[in-house]
Coordinates of C-alpha atoms and ligand atoms in Angstrom, one line a residue:
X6 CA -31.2 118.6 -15.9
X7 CA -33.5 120.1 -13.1
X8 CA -32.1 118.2 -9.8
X9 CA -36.0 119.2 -8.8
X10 CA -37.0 116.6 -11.1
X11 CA -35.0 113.5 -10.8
X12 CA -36.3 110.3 -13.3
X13 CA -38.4 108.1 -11.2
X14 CA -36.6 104.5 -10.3
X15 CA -37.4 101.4 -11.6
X16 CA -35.8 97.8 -10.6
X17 CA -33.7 97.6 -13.7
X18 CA -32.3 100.9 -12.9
X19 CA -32.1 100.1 -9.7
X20 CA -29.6 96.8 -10.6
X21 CA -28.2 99.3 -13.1
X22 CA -26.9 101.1 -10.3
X23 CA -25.5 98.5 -8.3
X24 CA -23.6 97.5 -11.6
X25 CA -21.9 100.7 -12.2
X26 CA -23.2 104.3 -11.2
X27 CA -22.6 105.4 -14.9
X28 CA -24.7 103.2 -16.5
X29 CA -27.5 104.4 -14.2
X30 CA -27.0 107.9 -15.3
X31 CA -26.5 107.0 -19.1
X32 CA -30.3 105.0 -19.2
X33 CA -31.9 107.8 -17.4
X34 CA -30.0 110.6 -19.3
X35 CA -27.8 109.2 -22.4
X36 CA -30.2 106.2 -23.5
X37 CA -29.2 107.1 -27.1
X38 CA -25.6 105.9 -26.0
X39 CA -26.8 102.5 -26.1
X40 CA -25.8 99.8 -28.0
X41 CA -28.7 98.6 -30.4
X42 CA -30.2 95.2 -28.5
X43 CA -28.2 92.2 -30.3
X44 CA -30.5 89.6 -31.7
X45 CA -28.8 86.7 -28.7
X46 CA -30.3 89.5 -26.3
X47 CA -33.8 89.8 -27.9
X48 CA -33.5 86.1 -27.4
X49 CA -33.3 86.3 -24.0
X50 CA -36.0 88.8 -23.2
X51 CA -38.3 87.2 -25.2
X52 CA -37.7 83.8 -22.8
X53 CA -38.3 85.7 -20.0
X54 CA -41.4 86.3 -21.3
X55 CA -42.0 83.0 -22.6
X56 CA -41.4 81.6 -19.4
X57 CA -43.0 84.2 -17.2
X58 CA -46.4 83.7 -19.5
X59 CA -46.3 80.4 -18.4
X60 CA -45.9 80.6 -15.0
X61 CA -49.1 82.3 -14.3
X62 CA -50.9 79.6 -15.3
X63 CA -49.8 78.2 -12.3
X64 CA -51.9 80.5 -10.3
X65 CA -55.8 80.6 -10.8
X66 CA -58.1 82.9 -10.9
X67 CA -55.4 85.5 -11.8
X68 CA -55.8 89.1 -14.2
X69 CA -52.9 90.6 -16.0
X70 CA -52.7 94.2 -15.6
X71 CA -53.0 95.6 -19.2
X72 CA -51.3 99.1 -20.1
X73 CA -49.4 101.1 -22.0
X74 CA -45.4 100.5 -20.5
X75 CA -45.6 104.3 -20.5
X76 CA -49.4 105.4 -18.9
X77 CA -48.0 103.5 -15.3
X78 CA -50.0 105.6 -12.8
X79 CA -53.1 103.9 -15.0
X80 CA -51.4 100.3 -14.2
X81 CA -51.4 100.7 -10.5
X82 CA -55.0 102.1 -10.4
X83 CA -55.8 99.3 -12.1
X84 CA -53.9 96.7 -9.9
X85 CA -56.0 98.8 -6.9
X86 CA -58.6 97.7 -8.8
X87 CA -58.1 94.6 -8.6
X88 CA -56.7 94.0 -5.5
X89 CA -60.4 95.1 -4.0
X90 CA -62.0 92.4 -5.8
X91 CA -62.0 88.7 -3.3
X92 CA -62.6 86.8 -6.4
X93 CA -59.0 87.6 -7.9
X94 CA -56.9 85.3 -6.2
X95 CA -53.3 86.4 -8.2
X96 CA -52.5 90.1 -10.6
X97 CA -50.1 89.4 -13.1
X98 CA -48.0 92.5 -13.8
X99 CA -49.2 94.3 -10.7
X100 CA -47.7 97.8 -10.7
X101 CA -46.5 100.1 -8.0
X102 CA -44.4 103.0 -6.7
X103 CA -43.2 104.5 -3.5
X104 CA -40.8 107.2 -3.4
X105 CA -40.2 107.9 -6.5
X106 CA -39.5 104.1 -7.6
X107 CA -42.2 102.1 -9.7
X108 CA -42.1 98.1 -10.0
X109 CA -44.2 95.9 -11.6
X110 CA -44.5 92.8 -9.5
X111 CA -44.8 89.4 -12.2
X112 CA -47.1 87.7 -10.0
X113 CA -49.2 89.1 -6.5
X114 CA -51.0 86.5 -4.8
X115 CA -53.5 87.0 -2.5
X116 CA -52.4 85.0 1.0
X117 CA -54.5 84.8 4.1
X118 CA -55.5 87.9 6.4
X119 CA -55.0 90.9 4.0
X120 CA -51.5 89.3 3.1
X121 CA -49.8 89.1 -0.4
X122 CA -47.1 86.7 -1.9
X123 CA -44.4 88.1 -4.1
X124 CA -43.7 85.9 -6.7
X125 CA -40.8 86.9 -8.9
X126 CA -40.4 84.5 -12.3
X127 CA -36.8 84.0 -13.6
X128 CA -36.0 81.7 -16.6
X129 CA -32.5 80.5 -15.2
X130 CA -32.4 77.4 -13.5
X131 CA -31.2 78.3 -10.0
X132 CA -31.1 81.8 -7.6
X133 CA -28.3 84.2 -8.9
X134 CA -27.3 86.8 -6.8
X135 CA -28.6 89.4 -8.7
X136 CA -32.1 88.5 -8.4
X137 CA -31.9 89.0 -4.6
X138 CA -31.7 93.1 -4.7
X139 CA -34.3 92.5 -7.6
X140 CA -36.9 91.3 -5.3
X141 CA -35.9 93.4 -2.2
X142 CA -36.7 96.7 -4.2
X143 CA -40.2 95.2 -5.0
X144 CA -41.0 94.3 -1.7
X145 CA -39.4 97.9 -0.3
X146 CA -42.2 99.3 -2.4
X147 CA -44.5 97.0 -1.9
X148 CA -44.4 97.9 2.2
X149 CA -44.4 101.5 1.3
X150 CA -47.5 101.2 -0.3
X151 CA -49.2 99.9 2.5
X152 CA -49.1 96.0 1.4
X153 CA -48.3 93.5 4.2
X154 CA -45.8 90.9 2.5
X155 CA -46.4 87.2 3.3
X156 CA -43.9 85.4 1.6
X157 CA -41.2 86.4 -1.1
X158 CA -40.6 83.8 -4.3
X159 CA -38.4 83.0 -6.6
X160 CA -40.2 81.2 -9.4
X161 CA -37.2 79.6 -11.6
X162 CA -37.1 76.9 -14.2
X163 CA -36.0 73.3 -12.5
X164 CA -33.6 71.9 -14.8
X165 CA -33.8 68.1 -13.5
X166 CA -37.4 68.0 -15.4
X167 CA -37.8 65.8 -18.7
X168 CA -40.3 66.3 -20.8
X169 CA -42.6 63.6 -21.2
X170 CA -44.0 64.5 -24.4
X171 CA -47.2 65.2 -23.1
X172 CA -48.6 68.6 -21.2
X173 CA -45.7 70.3 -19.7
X174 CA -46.1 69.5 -15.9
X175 CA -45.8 72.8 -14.9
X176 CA -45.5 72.0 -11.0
X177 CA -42.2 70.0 -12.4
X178 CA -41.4 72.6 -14.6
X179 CA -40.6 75.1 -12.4
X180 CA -39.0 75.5 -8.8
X181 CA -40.2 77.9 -5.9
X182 CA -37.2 79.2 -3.6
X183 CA -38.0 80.5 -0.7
X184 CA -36.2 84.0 -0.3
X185 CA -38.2 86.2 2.3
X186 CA -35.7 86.1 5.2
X187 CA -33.1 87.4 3.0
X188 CA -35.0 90.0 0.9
X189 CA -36.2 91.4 5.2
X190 CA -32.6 91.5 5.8
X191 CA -31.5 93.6 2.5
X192 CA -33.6 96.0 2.7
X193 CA -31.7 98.5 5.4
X194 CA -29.3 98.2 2.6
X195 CA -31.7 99.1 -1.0
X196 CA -32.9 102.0 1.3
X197 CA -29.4 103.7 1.6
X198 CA -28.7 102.9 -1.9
X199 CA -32.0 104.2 -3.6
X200 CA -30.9 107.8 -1.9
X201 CA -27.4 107.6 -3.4
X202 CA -28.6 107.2 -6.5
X203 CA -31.2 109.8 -6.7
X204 CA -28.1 111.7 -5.4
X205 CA -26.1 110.6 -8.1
X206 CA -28.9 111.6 -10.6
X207 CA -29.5 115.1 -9.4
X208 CA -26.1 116.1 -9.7
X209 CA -25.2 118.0 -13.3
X210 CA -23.1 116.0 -13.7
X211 CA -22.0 112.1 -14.8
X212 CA -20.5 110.1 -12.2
X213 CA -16.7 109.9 -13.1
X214 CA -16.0 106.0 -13.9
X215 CA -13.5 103.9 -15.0
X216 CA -14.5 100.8 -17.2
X217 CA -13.3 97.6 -15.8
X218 CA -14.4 93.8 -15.1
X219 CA -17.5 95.2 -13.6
X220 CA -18.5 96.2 -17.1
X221 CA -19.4 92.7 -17.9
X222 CA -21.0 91.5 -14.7
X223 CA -23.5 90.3 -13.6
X224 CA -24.7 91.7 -17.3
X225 CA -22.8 92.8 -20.4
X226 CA -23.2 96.8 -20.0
X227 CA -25.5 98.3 -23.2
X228 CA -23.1 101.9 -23.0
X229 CA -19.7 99.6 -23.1
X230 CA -19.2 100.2 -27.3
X231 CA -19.7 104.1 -26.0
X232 CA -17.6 103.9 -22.5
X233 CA -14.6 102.0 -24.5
X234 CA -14.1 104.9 -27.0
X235 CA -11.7 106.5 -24.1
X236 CA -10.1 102.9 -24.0
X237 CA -6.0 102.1 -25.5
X238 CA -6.7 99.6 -28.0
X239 CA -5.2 97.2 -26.1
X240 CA -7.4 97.5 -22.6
X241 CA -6.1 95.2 -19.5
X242 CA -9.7 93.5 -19.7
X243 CA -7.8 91.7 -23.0
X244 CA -5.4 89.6 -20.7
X245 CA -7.1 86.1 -20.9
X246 CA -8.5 84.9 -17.5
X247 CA -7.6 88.1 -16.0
X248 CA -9.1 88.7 -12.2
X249 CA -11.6 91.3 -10.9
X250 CA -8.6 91.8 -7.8
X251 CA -5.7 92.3 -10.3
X252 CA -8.0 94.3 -13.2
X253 CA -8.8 96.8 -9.7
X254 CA -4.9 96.8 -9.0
X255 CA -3.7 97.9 -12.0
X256 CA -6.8 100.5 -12.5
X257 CA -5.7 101.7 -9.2
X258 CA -2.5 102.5 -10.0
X259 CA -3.6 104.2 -13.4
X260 CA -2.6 101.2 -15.8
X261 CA -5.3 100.5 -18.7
X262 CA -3.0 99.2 -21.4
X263 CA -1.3 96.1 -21.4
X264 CA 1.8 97.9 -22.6
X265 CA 2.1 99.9 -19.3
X266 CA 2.1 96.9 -16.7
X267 CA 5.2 97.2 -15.1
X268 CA 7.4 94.8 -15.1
X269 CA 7.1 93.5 -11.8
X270 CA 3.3 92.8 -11.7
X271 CA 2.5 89.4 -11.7
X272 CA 0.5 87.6 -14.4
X273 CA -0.4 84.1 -15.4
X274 CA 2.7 82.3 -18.4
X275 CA -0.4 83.0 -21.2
X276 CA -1.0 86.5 -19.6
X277 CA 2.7 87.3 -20.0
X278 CA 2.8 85.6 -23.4
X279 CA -0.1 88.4 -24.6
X280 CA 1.8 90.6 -22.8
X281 CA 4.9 90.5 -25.0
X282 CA 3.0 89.8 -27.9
X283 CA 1.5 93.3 -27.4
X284 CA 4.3 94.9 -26.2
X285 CA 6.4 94.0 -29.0
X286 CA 3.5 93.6 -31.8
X287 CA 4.8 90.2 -32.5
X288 CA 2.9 86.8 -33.2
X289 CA 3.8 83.7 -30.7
X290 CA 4.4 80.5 -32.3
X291 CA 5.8 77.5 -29.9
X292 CA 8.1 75.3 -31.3
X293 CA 5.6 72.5 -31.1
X294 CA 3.0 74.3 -33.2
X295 CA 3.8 72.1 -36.2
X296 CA 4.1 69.0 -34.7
X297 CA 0.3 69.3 -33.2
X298 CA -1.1 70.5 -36.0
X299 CA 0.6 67.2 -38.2
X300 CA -0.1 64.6 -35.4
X301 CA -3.4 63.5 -38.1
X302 CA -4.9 61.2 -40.2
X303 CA -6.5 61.6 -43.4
X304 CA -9.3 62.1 -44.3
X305 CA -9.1 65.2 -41.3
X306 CA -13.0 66.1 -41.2
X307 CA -13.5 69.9 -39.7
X308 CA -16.5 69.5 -37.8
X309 CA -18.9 72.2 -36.3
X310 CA -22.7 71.4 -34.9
X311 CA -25.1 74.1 -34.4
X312 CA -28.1 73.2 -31.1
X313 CA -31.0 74.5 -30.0
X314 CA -31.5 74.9 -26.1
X315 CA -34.7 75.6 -25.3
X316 CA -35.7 76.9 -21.9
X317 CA -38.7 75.0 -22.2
X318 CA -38.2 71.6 -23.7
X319 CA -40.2 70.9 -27.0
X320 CA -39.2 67.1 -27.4
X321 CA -39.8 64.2 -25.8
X322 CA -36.8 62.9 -23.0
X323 CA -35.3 66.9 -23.1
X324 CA -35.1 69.0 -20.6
X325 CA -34.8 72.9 -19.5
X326 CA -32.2 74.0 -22.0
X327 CA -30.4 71.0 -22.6
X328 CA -29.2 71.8 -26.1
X329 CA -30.4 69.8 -28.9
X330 CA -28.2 69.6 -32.0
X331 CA -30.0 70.5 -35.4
X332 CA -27.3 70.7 -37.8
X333 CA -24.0 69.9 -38.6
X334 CA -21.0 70.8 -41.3
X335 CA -17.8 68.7 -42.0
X336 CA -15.4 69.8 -44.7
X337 CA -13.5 66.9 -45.2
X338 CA -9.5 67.2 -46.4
X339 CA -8.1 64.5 -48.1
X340 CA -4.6 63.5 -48.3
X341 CA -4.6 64.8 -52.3
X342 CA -5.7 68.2 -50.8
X343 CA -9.2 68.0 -51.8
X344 CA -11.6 69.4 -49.6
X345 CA -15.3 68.1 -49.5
X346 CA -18.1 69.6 -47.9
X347 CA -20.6 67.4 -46.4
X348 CA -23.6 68.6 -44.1
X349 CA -26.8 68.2 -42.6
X350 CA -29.9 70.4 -41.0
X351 CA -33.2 68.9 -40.0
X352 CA -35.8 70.4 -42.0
X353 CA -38.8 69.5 -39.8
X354 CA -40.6 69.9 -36.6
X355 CA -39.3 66.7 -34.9
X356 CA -36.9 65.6 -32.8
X357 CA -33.6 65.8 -34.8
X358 CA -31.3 63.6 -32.4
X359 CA -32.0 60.3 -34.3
X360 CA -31.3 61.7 -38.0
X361 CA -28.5 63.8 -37.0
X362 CA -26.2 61.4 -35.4
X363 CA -27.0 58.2 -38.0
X364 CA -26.3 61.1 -40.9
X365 CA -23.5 62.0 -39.1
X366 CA -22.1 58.6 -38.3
X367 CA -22.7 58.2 -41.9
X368 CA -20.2 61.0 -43.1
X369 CA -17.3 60.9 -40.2
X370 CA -17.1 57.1 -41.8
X371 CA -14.5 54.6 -40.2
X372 CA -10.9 56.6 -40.1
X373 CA -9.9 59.7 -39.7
X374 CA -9.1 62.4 -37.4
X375 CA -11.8 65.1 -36.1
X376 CA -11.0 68.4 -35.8
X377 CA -13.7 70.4 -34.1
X378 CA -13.2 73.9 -32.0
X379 CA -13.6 74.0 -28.5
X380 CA -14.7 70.4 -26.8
X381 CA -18.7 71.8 -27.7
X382 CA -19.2 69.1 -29.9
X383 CA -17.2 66.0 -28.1
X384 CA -20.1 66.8 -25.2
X385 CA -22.8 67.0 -27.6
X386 CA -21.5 63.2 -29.4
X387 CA -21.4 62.2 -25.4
X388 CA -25.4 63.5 -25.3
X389 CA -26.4 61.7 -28.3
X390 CA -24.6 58.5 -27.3
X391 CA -26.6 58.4 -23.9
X392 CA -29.8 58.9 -25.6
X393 CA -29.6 56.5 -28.4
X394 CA -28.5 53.2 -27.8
X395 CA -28.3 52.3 -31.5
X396 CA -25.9 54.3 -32.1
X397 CA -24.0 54.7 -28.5
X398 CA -21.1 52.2 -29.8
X399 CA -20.1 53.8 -32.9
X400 CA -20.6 57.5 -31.6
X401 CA -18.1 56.8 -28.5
X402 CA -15.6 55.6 -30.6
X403 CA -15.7 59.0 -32.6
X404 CA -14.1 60.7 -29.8
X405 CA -11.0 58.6 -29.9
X406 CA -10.4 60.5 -33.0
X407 CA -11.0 64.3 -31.8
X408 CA -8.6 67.3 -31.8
X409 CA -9.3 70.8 -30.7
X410 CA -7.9 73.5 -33.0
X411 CA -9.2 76.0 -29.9
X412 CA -6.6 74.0 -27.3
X413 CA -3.6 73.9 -29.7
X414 CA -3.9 77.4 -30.5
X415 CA -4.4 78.8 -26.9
X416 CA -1.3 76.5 -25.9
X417 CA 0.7 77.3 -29.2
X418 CA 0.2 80.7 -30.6
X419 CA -0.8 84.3 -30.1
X420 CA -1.7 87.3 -32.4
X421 CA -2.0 90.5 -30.6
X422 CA -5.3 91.3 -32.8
X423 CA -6.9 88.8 -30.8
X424 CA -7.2 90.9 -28.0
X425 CA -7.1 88.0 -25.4
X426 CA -10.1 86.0 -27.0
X427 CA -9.1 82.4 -28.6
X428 CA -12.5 82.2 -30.1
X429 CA -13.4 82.1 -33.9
X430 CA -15.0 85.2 -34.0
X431 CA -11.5 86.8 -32.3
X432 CA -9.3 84.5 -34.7
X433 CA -10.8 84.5 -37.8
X434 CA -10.0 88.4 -38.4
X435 CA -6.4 88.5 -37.3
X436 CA -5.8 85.1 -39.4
X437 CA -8.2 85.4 -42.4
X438 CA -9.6 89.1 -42.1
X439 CA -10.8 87.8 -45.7
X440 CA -13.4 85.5 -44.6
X441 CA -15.0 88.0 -41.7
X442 CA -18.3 86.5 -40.5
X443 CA -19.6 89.9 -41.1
X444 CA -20.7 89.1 -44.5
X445 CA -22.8 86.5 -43.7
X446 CA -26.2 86.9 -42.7
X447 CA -25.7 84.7 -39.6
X448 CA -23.3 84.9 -37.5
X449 CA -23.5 83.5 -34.4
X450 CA -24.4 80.4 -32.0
X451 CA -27.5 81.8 -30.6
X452 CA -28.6 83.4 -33.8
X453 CA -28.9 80.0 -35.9
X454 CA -30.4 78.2 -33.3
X455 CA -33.3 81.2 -33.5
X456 CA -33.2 81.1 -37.1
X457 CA -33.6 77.7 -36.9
X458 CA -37.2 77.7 -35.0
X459 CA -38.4 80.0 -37.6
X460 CA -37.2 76.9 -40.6
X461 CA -39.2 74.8 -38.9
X462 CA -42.0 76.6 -38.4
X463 CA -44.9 76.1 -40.9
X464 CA -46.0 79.4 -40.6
X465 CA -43.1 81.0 -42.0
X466 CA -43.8 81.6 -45.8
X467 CA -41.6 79.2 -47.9
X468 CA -39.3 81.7 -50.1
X469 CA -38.4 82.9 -46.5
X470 CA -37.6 79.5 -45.0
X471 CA -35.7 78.6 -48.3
X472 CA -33.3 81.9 -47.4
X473 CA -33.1 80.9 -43.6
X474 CA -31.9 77.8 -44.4
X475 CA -29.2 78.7 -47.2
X476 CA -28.2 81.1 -44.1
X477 CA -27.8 78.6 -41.7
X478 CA -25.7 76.4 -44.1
X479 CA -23.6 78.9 -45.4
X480 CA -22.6 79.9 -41.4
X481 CA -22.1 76.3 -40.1
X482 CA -20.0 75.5 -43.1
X483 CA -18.0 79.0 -42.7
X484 CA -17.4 77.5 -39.3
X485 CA -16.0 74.1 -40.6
X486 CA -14.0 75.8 -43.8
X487 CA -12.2 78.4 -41.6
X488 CA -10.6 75.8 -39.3
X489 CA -8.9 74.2 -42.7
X490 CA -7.8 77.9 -43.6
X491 CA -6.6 78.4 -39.9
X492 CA -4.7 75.0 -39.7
X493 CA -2.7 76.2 -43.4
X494 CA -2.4 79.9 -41.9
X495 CA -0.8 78.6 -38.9
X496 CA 1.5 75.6 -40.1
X497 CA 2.8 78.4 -42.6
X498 CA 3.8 80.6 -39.5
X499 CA 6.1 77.6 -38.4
Ligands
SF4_14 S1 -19.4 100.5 -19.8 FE1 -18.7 100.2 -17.8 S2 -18.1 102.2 -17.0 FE2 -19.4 102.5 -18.8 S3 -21.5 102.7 -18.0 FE3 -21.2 100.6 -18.5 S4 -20.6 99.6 -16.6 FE4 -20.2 101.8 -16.4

């Protein structure tokens, strides 16, 4: 590395930065550390796109600038370009750099007297505080390239609008926040941080760093498979609902596995329970594990639903990511020990609310407890009995009738392999390591919904859909048949 010849910045790196000084240095140096972009991820960047797209129609008479990602000196000629012409009113995309930092700005409008707007699109649905150093790098290049900033924007999806089923009503659609004042206040502060950093990147050598809660926030750090390789098995970061103060406490004083807290260091009763469940690579079972996993009726239906949230609503009465449910599996244990499998996915491009709740209304029947896994699905049946009158009666009384597997085993027992996560995905391998979700070709939330769109969507050729949709039965059904294997796994620990 020539310290002669730092890599220029760029906004993301910039926020990289701020995140961690080692994950600046890895994307400008180690990008092959990286963890491959997870499909959820993919998700997301494609929304932001989605959403950003549509924003611009807000603003007429408006170009996008058009280039190669790499060829960006050709961007900002062309954003020149187009700043010299009256008639364009707004430049999608318009790209920049100033002292060695390039940004692309998502929308430039043209304001009175020579001035410009900075218009930054997010798809969330309110400011975060990441997005205020966002902005404040842009405008910091902005005013060293000689453009006088009006105003400063934050373009972000308002989540109080419903869709009436017609044109979206984009001026509804999204919110403008104001955030000039503070974006002129922050920038003493980007200044002195830019120069750090292109200290930090021409020296030989890596930043020295130790991984901790700031790993995960305010985004899940790509290099953290890579980083964690120097990690005990058992990292602090495992105890459940463990603090940024205590996490810097015990890194301080050179603690990174659970087995080396001292004794003395104060932790939360589940924190000590994983604690000694570590310590002494034992499982935890309370004594009233048995009795809450009995305190049924037949038939016990296992029930799991799988939703779509879209950041931009697609049926009629939804709004900004409200999450629509699609699909749903029960495997129903009856008192014989039979276990049935019911289930349902919408098939078409229409509102699934309606057939969803009378099919399953239909299959929960009149008795019987519920057992679903987390309290996910007890919101969704809340949802559904708002929206549909018909069926508001009969869905309410469902909940009388709902256990969660996730709260009995969070209050009742603890395996060390779950590594401070009472989630499926952390159970299922400690409890059943035979029926891994890696084997299936969906395997996550996120993914189904995704997988979902593409069912439903004529254009995808039909052998395809036909696979999609054995997928997405085969993984909410995995969902619903684990929790009966989970419930025998555990009653035969007590
Ligand atoms: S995993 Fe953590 S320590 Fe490693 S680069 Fe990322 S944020 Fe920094």
């Amino acid at each position: 590395m020539n310290p002669n010849k730092i890599p220029m910045l760029s906004k993301s790196k910039y926020l990289a930065g701020l995140q961690c000084p080692l994950r600046l240095w890895h994307q400008c140096y180690n990008l092959h550390l990286a963890s491959p972009v997870s499909p959820a991820q993919q998700a997301l960047f494609d929304t932001g796109h989605e959403v950003g797209k549509l924003a611009t129609q807000l603003y007429s008479n408006g170009i996008l600038v058009e280039t190669d990602p790499f060829r960006h000196e050709q961007a900002i000629g062309k954003t020149l370009k187009a700043m010299q012409d009256p008639l364009v009113k707004a430049i999608f995309e318009a790209s920049f750099s100033h002292d060695a930092v390039r940004v692309k700005v998502d929308i430039l409008e043209r304001s009175g007297g020579g001035k410009w707007n900075l218009i930054e699109v997010k798809s969330s649905t309110s400011v975060k505080n990441e997005y205020l150093p966002d902005v404040g790098v842009q405008y910091l290049v902005l005013k060293g390239s000689g453009l006088e900033v009006d105003r400063v924007t934050l373009l972000h999806l308002n989540n109080q609008y419903v869709y009436d089923g017609n044109e979206l009503d984009l001026n509804q659609l999204f919110t403008a926040s104001d955030l000039t004042q503070e974006t002129l206040a922050c920038q003493g502060e980007i200044a002195v941080k830019l120069g750090e950093f292109k200290g930090i990147l021409g020296n030989p050598d890596p930043p020295e760093i130790t991984p901790s809660r700031h790993c995960f926030h305010p985004f899940e750090c790509e290099f953290l498979e890579h980083c964690s390789q120097v990690l005990p098995e058992h990292w602090i970061v495992a105890l459940a609902g463990i603090g940024r103060s205590k996490l810097d406490e015990l890194t301080a004083i050179g603690v990174l596995d659970i087995r080396d807290i001292p004794q003395a260091f104060s932790l939360t009763e589940i924190q000590e329970r994983i604690k000694r469940c570590v310590q002494y690579n034992m499982e935890y079972v309370s004594g009233d594990l048995r009795d809450e996993l009995e305190a049924v009726e037949y038939p016990i239906h296992f029930l799991d639903f799988e939703t779509l949230g879209l950041a931009i609503p697609r049926y009629v009465g939804t709004r900004p990511y409200q999450s629509v449910p699609f699909q749903w599996s029960d495997h129903v244990l009856h008192e014989d020990g039979r276990v049935e499998g019911l289930e349902y996915l919408c098939e078409e491009d229409k509102d699934p609310k309606e057939e969803f709740a009378r099919t399953l209304l239909d299959a929960l029947g009149p008795k019987g407890s519920i057992i679903t896994y987390t309290t996910y699905e007890e919101g969704i049946i809340k949802g559904l009995a708002e929206e549909l009158p018909q069926y508001r009666e009969p869905l309410l009384a469902t909940l009388g009738r709902v256990k969660d597997l996730h709260e009995i085993i969070r209050k009742h027992y603890y395996h060390p392999e779950f590594h401070g996560s009472f989630s499926l995905k952390a159970v299922v391998p400690a409890l059943l390591p035979e029926m891994d979700y890696a084997n299936l070709i969906v395997q996550e939330g996120q993914q189904a919904g995704l997988e979902y769109l593409r069912v439903i969507d004529p254009s995808t050729p039909a052998n395809e859909r036909e696979k999609i949709r054995e997928a997405l039965l085969a993984y909410c059904g995995h969902d619903t048949l684990v929790m009966i294997k989970i419930r025998e796994k555990l009653l035969s620990r007590c």
